[in-house]
C-alpha positions in Angstrom: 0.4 -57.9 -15.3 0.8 -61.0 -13.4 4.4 -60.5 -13.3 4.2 -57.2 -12.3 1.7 -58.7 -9.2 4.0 -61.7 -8.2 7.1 -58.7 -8.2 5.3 -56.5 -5.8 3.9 -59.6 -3.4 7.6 -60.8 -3.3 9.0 -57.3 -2.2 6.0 -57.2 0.4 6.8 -60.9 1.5 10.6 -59.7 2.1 10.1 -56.1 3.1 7.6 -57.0 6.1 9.6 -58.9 7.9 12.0 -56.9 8.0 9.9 -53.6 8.9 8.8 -55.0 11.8 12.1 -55.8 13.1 13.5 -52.3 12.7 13.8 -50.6 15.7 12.1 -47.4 15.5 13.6 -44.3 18.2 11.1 -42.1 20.0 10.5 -38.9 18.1 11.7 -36.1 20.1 9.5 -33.3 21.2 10.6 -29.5 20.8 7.5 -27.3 21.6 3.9 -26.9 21.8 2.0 -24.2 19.7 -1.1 -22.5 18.9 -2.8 -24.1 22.2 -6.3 -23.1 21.3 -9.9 -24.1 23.3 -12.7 -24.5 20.6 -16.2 -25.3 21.2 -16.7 -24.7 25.0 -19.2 -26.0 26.9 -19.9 -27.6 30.2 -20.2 -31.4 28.6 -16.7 -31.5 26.4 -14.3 -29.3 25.0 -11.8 -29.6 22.6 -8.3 -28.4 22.7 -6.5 -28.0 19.9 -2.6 -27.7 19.3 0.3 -28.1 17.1 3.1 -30.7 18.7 6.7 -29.9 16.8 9.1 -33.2 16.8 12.6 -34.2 15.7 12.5 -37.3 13.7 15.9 -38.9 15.1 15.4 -42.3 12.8 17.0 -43.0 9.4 13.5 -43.6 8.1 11.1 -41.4 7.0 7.5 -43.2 7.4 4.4 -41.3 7.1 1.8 -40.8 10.1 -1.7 -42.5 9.2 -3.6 -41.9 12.6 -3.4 -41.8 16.4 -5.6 -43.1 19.1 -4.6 -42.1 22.3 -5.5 -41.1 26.1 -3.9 -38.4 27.9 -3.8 -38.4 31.8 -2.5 -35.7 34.0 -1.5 -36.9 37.4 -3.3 -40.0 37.0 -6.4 -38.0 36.0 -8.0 -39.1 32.6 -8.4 -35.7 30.7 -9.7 -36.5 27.3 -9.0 -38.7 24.2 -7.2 -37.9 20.6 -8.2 -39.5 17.9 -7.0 -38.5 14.5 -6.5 -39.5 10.5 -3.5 -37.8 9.5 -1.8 -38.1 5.8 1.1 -36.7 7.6 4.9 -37.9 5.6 7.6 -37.1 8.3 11.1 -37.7 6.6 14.3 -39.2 8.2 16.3 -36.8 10.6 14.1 -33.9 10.6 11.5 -31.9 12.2 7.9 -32.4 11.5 4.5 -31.3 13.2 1.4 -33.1 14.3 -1.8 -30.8 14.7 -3.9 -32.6 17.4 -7.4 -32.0 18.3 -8.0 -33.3 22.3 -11.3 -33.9 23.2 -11.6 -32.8 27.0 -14.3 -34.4 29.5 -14.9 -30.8 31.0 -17.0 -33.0 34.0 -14.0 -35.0 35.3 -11.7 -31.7 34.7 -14.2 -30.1 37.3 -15.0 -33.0 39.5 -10.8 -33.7 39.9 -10.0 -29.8 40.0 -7.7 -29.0 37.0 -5.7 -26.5 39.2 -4.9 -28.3 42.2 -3.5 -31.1 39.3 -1.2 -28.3 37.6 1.4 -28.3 40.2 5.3 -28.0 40.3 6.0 -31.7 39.3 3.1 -32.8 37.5 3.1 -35.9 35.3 2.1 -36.1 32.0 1.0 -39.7 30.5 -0.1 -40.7 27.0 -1.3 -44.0 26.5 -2.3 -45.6 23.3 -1.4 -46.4 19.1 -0.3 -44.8 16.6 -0.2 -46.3 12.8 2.6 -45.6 10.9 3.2 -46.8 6.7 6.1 -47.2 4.6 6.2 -48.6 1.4 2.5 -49.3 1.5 3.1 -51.4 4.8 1.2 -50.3 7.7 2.7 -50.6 11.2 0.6 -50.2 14.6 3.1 -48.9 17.3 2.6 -48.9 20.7 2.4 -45.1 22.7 3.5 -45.3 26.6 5.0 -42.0 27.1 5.6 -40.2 30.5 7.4 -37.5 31.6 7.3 -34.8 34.8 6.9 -31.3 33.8 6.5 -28.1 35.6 3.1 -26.3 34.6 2.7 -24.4 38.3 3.4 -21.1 36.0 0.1 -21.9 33.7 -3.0 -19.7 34.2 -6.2 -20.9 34.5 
């Protein structure tokens, strides 16, 4: 048994290091589904979707949890935070059901509508922990991109 022990801490002891060095690509985004509101009410909301990525890495890892904060045009509006078992292999597609809990107050106070507008920008801020081979891994989220959302309804 002790053997067995001192084999796995030596593969940890190697392995870490040298986890932490790979350099791990963005996963792409493809589409957004099954955008759903659940529990309205005038405090919080929640909206719920499913987010469809390409995983362009030669590693598959698997998805432990997210903490993150999503801001339209500078304008907080709401916080994910999620425990996910979720194994996303290398070079393929995978999806992340997320569950984003929206401060209906600050969407009313800001004016949601006048923030959808023909170049609106789209920030999430945050962590994410990733594990492979029983190694866990906090990476850091600053994503940002401009999209055109002047053709949602609200």
């Amino acid at each position: 048994m002790k053997i067995i022990m001192k084999a796995y801490l030596l593969i940890w002891v190697i392995s870490y290091p040298l986890l932490s060095c790979v350099h791990i690509k963005e996963p792409e985004l493809i589409a957004v589904e099954n955008i759903k509101l659940n529990n309205l009410s005038f405090s919080s909301t929640t909206l719920s979707a499913d987010l469809h990525f390409f995983n362009p890495n030669g590693l598959g890892v698997t998805l432990c949890s997210s903490d993150l904060e999503v801001y339209v045009n500078q304008s907080n509006l709401g916080h994910i935070s999620n425990e996910y078992n979720i194994e996303i292999t290398r070079k393929s597609k995978f999806v992340i059901p997320i569950a984003l809990n929206l401060d209906m107050k600050k969407l009313l106070l800001t004016g949601l509508k006048s923030q959808l507008t023909d170049k609106t920008q789209i920030r999430v801020v945050g962590t994410v922990i990733i594990k492979k081979a029983g190694l866990r891994k906090k990476i850091v989220v600053n994503y940002a991109t401009e999209k055109d959302l002047s053709l949602i309804k609200i």
